PDB file of C-alpha atoms in Angstrom:
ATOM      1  CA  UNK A   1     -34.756 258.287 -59.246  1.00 53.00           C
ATOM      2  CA  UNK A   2     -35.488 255.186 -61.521  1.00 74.00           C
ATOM      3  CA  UNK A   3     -33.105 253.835 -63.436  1.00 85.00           C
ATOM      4  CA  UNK A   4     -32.149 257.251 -64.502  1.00 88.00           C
ATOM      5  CA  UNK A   5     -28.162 257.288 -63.821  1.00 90.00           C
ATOM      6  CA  UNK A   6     -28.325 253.792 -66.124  1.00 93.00           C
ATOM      7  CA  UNK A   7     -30.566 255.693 -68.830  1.00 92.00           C
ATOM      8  CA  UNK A   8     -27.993 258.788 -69.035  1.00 92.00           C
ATOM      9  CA  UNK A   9     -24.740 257.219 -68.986  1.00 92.00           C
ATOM     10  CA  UNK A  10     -26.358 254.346 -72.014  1.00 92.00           C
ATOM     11  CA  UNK A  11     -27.451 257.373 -74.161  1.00 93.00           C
ATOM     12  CA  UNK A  12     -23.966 259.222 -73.556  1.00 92.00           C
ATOM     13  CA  UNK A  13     -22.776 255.741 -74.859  1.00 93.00           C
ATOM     14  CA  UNK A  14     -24.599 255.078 -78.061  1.00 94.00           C
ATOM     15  CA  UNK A  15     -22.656 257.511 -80.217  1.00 92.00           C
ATOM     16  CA  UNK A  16     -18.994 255.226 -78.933  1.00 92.00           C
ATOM     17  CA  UNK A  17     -20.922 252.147 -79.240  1.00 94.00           C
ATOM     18  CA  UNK A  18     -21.991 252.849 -83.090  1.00 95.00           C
ATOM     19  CA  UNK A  19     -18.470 253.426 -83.930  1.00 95.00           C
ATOM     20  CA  UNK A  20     -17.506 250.730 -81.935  1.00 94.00           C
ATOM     21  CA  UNK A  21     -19.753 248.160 -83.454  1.00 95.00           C
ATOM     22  CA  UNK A  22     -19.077 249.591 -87.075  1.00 95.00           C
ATOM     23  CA  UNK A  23     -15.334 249.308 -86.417  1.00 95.00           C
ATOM     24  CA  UNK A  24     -15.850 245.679 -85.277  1.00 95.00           C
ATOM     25  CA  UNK A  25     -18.384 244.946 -88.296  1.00 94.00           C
ATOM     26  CA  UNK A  26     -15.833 246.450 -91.039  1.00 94.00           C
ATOM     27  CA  UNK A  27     -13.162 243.898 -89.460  1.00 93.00           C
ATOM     28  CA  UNK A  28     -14.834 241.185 -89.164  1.00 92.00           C
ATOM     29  CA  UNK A  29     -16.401 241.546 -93.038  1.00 91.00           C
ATOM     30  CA  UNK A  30     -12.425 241.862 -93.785  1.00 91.00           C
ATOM     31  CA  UNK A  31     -12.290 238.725 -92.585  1.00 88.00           C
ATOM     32  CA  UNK A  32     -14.819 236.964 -94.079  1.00 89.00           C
ATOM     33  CA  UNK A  33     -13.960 239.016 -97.492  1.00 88.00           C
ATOM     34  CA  UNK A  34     -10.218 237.401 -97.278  1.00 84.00           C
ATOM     35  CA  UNK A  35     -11.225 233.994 -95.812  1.00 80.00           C
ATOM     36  CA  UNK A  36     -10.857 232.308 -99.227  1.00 77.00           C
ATOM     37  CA  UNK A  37      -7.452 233.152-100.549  1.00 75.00           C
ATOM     38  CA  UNK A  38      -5.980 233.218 -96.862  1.00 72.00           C
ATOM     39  CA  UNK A  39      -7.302 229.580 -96.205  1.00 70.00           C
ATOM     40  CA  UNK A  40      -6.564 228.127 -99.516  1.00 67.00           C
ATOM     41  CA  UNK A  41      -3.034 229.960 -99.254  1.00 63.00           C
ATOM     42  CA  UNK A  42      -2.440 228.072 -96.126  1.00 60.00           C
ATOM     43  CA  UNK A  43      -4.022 224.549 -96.595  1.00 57.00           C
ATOM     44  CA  UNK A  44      -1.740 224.224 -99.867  1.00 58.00           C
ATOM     45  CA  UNK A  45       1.701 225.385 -97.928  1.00 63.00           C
ATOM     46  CA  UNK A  46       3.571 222.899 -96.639  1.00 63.00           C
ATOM     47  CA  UNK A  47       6.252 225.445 -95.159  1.00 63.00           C
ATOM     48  CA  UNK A  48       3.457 227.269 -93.297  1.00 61.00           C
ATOM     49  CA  UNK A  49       2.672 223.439 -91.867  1.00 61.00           C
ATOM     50  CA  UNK A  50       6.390 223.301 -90.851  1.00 64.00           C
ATOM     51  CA  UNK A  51       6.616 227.087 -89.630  1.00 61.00           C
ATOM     52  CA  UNK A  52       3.667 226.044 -87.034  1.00 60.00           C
ATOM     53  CA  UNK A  53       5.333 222.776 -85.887  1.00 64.00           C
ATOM     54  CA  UNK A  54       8.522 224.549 -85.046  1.00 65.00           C
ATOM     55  CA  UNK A  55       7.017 227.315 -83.402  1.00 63.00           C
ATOM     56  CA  UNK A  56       6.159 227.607 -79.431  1.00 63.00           C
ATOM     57  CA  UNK A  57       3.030 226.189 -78.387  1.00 62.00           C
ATOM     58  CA  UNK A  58       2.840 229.426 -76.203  1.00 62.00           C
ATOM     59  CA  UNK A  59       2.904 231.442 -79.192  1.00 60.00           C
ATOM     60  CA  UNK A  60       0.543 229.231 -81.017  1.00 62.00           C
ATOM     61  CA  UNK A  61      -2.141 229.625 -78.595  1.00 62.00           C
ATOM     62  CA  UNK A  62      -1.428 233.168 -78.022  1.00 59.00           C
ATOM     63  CA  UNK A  63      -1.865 234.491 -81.065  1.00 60.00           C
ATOM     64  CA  UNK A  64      -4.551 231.510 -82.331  1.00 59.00           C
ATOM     65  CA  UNK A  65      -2.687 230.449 -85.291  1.00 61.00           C
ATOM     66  CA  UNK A  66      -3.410 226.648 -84.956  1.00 59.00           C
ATOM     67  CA  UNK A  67      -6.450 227.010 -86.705  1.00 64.00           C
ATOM     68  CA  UNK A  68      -6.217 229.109 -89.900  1.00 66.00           C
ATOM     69  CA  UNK A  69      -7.168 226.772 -92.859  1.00 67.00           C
ATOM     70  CA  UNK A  70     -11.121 227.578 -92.090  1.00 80.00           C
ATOM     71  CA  UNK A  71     -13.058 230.610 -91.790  1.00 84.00           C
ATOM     72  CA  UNK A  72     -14.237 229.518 -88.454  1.00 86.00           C
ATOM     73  CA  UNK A  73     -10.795 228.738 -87.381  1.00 83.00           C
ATOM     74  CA  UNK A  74      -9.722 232.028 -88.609  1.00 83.00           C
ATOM     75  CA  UNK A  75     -12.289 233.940 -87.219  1.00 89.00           C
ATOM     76  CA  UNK A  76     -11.990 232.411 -83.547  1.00 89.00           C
ATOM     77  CA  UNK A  77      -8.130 232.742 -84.087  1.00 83.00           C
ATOM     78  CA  UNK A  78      -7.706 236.141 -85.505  1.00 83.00           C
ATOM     79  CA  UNK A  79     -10.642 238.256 -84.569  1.00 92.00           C
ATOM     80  CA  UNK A  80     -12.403 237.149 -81.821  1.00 93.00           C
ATOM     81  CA  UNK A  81      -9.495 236.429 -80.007  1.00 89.00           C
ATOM     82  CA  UNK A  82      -7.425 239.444 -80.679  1.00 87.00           C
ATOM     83  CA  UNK A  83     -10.090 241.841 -81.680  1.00 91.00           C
ATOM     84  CA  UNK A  84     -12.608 240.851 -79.125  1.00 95.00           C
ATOM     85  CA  UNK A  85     -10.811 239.698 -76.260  1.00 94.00           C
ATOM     86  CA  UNK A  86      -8.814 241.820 -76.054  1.00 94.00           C
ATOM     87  CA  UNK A  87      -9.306 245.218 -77.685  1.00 95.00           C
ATOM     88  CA  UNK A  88     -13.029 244.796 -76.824  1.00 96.00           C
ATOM     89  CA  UNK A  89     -11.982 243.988 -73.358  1.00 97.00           C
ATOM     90  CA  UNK A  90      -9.641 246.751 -73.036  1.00 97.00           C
ATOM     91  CA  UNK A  91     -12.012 249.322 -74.230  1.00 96.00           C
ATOM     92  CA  UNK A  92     -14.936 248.415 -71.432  1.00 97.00           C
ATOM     93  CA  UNK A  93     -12.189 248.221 -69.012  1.00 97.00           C
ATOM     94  CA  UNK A  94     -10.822 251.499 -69.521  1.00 97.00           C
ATOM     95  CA  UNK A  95     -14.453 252.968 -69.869  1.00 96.00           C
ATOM     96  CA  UNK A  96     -15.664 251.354 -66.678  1.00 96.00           C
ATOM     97  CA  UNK A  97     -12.219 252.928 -65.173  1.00 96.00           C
ATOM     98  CA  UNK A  98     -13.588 256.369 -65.953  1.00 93.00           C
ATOM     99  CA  UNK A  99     -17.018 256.067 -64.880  1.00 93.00           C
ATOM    100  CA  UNK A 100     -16.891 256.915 -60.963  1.00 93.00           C
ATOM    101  CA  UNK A 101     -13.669 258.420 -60.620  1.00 91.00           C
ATOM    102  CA  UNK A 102     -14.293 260.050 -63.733  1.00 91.00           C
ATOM    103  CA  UNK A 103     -17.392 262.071 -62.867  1.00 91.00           C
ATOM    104  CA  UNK A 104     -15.705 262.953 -58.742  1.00 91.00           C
ATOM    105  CA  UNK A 105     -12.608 265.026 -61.052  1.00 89.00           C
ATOM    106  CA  UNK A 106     -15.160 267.032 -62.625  1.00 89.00           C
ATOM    107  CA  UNK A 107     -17.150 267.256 -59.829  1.00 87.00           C
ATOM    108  CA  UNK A 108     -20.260 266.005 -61.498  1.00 89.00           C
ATOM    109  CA  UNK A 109     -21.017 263.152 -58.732  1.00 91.00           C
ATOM    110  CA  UNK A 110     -21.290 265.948 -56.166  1.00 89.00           C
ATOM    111  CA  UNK A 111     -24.400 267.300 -57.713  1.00 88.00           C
ATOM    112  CA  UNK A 112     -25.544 263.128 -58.784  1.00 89.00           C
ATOM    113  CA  UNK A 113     -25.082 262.454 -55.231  1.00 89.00           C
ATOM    114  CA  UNK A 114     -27.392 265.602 -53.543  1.00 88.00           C
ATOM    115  CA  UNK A 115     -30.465 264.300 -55.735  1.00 87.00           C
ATOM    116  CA  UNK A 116     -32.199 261.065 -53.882  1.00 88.00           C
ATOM    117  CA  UNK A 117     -29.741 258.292 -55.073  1.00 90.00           C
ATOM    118  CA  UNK A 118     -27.628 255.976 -53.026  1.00 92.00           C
ATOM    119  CA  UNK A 119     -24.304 255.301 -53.967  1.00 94.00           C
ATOM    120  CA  UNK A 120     -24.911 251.853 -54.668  1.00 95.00           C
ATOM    121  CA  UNK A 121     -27.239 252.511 -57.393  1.00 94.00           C
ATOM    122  CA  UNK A 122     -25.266 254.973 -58.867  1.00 94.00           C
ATOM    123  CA  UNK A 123     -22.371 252.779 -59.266  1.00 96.00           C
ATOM    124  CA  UNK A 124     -24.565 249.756 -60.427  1.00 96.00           C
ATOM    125  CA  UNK A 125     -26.135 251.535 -62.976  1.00 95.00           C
ATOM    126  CA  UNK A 126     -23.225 252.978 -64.288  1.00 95.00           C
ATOM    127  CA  UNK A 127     -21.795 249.645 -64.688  1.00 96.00           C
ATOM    128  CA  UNK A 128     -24.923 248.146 -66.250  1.00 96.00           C
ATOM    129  CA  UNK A 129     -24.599 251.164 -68.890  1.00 96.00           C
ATOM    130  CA  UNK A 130     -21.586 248.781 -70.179  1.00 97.00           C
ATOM    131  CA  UNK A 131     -24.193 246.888 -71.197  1.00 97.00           C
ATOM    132  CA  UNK A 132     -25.081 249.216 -74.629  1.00 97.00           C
ATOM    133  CA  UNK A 133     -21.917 248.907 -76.353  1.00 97.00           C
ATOM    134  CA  UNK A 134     -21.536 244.777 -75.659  1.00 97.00           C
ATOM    135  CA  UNK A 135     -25.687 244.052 -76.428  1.00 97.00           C
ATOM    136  CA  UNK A 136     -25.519 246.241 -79.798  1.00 97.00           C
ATOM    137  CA  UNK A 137     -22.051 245.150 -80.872  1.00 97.00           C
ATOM    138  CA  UNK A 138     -22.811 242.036 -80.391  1.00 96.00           C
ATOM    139  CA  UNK A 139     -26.129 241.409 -82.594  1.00 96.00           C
ATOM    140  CA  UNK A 140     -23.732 244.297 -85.442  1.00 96.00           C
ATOM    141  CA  UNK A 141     -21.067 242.202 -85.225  1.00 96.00           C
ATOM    142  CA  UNK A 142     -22.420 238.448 -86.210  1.00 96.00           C
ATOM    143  CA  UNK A 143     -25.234 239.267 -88.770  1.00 96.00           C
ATOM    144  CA  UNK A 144     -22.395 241.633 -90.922  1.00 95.00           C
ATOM    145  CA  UNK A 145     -20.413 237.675 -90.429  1.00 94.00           C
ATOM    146  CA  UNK A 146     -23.446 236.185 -91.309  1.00 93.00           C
ATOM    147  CA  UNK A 147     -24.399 238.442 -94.327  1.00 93.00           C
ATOM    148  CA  UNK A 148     -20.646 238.206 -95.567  1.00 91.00           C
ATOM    149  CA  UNK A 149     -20.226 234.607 -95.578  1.00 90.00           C
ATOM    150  CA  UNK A 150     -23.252 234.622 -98.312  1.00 89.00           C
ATOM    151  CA  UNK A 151     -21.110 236.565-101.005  1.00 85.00           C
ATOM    152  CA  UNK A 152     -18.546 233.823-100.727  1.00 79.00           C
ATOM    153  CA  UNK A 153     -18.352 229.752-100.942  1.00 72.00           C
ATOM    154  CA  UNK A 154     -17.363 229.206 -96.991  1.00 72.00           C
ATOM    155  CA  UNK A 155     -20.422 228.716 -95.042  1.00 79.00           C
ATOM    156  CA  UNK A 156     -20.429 229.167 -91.309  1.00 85.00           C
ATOM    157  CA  UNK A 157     -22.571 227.210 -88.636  1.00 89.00           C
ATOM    158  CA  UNK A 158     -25.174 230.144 -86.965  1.00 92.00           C
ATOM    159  CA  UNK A 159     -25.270 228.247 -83.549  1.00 94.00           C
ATOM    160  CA  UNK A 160     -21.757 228.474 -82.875  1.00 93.00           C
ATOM    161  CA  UNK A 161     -21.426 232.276 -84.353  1.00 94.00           C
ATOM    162  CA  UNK A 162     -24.342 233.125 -82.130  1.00 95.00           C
ATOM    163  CA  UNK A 163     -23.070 231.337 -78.839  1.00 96.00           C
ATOM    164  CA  UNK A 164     -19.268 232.790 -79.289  1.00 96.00           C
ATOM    165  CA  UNK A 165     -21.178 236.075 -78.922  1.00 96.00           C
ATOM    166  CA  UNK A 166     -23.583 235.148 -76.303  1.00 97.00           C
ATOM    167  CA  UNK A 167     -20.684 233.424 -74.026  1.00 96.00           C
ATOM    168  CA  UNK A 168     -18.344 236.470 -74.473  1.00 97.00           C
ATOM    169  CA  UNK A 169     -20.997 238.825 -72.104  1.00 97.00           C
ATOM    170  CA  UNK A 170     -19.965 237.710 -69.155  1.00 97.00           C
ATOM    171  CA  UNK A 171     -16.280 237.766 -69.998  1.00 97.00           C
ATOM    172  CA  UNK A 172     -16.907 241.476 -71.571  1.00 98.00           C
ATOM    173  CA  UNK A 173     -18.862 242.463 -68.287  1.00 98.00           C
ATOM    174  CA  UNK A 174     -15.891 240.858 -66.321  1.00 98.00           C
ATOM    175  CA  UNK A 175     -13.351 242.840 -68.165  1.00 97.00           C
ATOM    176  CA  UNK A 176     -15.617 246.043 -67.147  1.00 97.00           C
ATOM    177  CA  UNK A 177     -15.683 244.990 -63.550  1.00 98.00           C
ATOM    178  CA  UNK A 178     -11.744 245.183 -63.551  1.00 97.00           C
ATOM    179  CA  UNK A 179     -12.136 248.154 -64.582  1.00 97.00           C
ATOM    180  CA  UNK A 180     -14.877 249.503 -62.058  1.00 97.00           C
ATOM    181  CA  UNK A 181     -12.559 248.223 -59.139  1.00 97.00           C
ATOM    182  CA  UNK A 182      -9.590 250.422 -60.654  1.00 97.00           C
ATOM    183  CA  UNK A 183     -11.745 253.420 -60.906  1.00 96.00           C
ATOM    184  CA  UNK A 184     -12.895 253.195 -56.929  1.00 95.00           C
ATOM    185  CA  UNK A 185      -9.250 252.510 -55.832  1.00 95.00           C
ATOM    186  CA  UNK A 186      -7.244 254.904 -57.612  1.00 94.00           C
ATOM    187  CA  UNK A 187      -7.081 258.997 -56.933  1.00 89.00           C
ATOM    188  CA  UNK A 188      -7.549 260.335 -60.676  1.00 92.00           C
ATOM    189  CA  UNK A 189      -9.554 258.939 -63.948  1.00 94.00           C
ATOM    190  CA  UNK A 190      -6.118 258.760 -66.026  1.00 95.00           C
ATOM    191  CA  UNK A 191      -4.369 256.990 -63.305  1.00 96.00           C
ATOM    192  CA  UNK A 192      -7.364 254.232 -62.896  1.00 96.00           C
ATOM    193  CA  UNK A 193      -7.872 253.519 -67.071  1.00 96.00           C
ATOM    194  CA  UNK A 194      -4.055 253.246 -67.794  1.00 96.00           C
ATOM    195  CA  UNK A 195      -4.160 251.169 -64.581  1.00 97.00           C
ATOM    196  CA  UNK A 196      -6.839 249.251 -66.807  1.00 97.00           C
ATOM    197  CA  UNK A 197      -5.037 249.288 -69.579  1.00 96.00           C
ATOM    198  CA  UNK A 198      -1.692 247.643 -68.193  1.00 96.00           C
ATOM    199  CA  UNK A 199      -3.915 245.103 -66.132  1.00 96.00           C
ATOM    200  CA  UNK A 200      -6.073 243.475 -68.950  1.00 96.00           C
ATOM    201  CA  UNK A 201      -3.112 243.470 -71.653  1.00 94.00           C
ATOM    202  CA  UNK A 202      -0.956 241.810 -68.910  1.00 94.00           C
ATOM    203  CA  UNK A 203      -3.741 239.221 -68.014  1.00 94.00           C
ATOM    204  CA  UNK A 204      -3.866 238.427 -71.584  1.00 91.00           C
ATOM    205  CA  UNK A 205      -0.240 238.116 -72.150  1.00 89.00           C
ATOM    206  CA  UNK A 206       0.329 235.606 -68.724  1.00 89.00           C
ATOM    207  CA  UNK A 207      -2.715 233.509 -69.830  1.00 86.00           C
ATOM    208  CA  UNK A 208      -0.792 233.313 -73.083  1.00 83.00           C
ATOM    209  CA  UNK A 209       1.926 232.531 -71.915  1.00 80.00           C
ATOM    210  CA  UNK A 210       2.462 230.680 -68.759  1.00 79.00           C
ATOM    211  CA  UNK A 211      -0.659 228.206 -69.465  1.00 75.00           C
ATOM    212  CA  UNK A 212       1.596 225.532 -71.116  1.00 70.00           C
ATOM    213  CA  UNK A 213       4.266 225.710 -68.400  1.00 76.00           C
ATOM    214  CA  UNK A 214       4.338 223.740 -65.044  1.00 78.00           C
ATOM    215  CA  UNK A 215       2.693 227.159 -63.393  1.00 80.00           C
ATOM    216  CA  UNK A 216      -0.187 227.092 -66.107  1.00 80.00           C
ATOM    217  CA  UNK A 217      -2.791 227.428 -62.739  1.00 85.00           C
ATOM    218  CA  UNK A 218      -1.840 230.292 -62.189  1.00 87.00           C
ATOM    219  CA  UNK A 219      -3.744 231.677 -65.197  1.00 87.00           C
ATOM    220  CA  UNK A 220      -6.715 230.892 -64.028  1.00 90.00           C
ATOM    221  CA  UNK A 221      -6.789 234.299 -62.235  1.00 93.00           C
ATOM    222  CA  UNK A 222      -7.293 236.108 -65.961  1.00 94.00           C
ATOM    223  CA  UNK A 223     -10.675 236.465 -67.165  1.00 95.00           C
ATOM    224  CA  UNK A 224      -8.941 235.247 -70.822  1.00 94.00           C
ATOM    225  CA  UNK A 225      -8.770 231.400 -69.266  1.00 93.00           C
ATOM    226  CA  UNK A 226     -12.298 231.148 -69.601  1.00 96.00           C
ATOM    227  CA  UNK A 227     -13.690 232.383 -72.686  1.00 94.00           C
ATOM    228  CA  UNK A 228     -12.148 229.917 -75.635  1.00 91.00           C
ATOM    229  CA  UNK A 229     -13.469 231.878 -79.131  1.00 92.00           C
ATOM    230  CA  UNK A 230     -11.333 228.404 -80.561  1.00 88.00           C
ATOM    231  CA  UNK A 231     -13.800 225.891 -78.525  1.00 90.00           C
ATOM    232  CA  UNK A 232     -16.778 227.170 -79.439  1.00 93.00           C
ATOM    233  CA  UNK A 233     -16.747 227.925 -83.241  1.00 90.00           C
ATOM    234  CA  UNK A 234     -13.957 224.949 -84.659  1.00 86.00           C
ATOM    235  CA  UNK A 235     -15.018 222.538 -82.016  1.00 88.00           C
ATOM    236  CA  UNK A 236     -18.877 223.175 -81.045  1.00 88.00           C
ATOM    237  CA  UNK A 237     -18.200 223.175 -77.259  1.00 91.00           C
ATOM    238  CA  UNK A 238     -19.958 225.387 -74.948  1.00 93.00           C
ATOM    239  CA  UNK A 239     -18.348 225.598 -71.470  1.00 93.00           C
ATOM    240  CA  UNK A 240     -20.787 227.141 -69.062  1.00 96.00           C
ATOM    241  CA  UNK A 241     -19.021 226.246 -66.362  1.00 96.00           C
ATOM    242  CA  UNK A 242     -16.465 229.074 -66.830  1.00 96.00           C
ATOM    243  CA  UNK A 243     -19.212 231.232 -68.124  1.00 97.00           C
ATOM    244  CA  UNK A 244     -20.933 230.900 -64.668  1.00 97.00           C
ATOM    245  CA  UNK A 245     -16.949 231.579 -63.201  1.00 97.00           C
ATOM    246  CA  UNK A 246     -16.938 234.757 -64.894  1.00 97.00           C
ATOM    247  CA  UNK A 247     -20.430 235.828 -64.067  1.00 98.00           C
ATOM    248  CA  UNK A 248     -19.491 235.474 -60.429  1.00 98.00           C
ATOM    249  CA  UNK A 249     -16.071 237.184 -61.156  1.00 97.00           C
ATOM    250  CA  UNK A 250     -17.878 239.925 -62.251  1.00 98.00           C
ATOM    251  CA  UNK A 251     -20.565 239.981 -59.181  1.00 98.00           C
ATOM    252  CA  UNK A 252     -18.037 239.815 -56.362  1.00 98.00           C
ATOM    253  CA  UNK A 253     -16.067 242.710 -58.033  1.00 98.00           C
ATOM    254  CA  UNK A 254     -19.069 244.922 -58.352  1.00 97.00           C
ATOM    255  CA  UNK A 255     -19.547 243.947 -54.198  1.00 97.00           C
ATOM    256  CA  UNK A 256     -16.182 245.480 -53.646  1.00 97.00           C
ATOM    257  CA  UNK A 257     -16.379 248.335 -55.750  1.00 97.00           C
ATOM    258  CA  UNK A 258     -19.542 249.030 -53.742  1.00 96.00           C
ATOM    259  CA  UNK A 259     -18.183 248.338 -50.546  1.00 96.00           C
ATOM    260  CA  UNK A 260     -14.973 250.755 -51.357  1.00 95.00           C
ATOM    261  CA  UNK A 261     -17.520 253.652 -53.215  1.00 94.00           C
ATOM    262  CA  UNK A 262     -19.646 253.502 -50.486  1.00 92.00           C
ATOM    263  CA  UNK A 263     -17.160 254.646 -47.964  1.00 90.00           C
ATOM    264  CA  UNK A 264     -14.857 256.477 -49.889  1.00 88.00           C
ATOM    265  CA  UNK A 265     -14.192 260.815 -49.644  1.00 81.00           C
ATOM    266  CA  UNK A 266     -15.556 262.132 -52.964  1.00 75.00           C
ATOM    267  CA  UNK A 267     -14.483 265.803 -51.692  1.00 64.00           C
TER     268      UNK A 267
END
């Protein structure tokens, strides 16, 4: 076999990943469609000013609302922190939690496994199907931005929309890898994606939370610490550094999902 586990598990994929990428486009053109009045709303309150002074900087952070009076600030605030981080990242995690343990309930990798395939590939190209939904979401997602942001007077710089997309792969594929881990360790596919479920959400909510407090280092172990949506599109900084972290992330637990598939009982 060639490439053929990758092939089948990317078509059975397409039909999620169009829904996914139109659900994503129709938000983020929501967005874009109520930058104006939310932004001018904002930049002329002076309680909303006072509301964010008063409030946590936890809370701030978490929930991005330091930077509302621009589209780009909303944007990286609002939707590609909330919506992409995290629903985005919940959604490959729980998907990548299904894929091997998913196909040994039904008994479907009994029959993969007799054809001429080693386990390795079949669990690498399973995880590489990920791939589909995060490659065609993200070229949806930023042209519907880019197309939206013509109907209206805010502008918004292509670099940065571009590069917010292109450094939120290897976070996306890291969220997936979480995921593939879950579904080698745990004995059912429901146990393994709520598993996912509970994991990323509470990864997102200590790197919320505990970053501003005096044991802030320790969330550095949440995949969330290194993708800023914030840096990239209100201040034009690209950190590749934590890119590259994340990239390796995701490499090491693909090694020990194939280390633990490889000598695991699928009877």
């Amino acid at each position: 076999m060639t490439l053929d586990v990758l092939r089948y598990d990317g078509r059975k994929r397409i039909r999620g990943t169009l829904g996914l990428s139109g659900a994503f486009a129709l938000m983020a053109l929501a967005f874009v469609a109520f930058t104006p009045l939310i932004t001018t709303n904002i930049a002329a309150n002076e309680q909303f000013e006072q509301v964010i002074t008063d409030l946590p900087r936890p809370f701030i952070e978490a929930f991005g609302l330091e930077s509302l009076s621009s589209l780009e600030g909303l944007l990286a605030g609002e939707f590609y922190t909330l919506f992409w981080a995290v629903f985005f990242g919940l959604y490959l995690a729980y998907s990548a939690a299904g894929s091997i343990r998913g196909d040994i309930d039904t008994d479907r990798m009994d029959v993969l496994l007799s054809n001429p395939v080693s386990r390795t590939s079949v669990l690498v190209e399973k995880f590489l199907s990920l791939l589909v939904p995060i490659l065609v979401a993200s070229v949806v997602t930023p042209a519907v931005i880019y197309a939206g942001t013509l109907f209206i007077d805010a502008s918004i710089a292509v670099e940065e929309l571009l590069m917010v997309h292109v450094l939120s792969i290897p976070y996306l594929l890291c969220c997936g890898a979480i995921g593939l881990v879950l579904s080698v360790l745990f004995d059912s596919r429901d146990t393994a994606q709520n598993a996912a479920i509970g994991l990323i959400f509470s990864l997102y909510l200590l790197e919320s939370f505990i970053t501003a407090t005096d044991f802030g280092w320790v969330a550095n172990v949440a995949p969330m610490a290194y993708f800023d949506a914030n840096e990239i599109l209100v201040e034009g900084s690209y950190d590749f550094a934590s890119a590259g972290i994340l990239l390796i992330a995701t490499l090491v637990l693909v090694a020990v999902s194939q280390f633990r598939f490889t000598r695991m009982d699928i009877q």
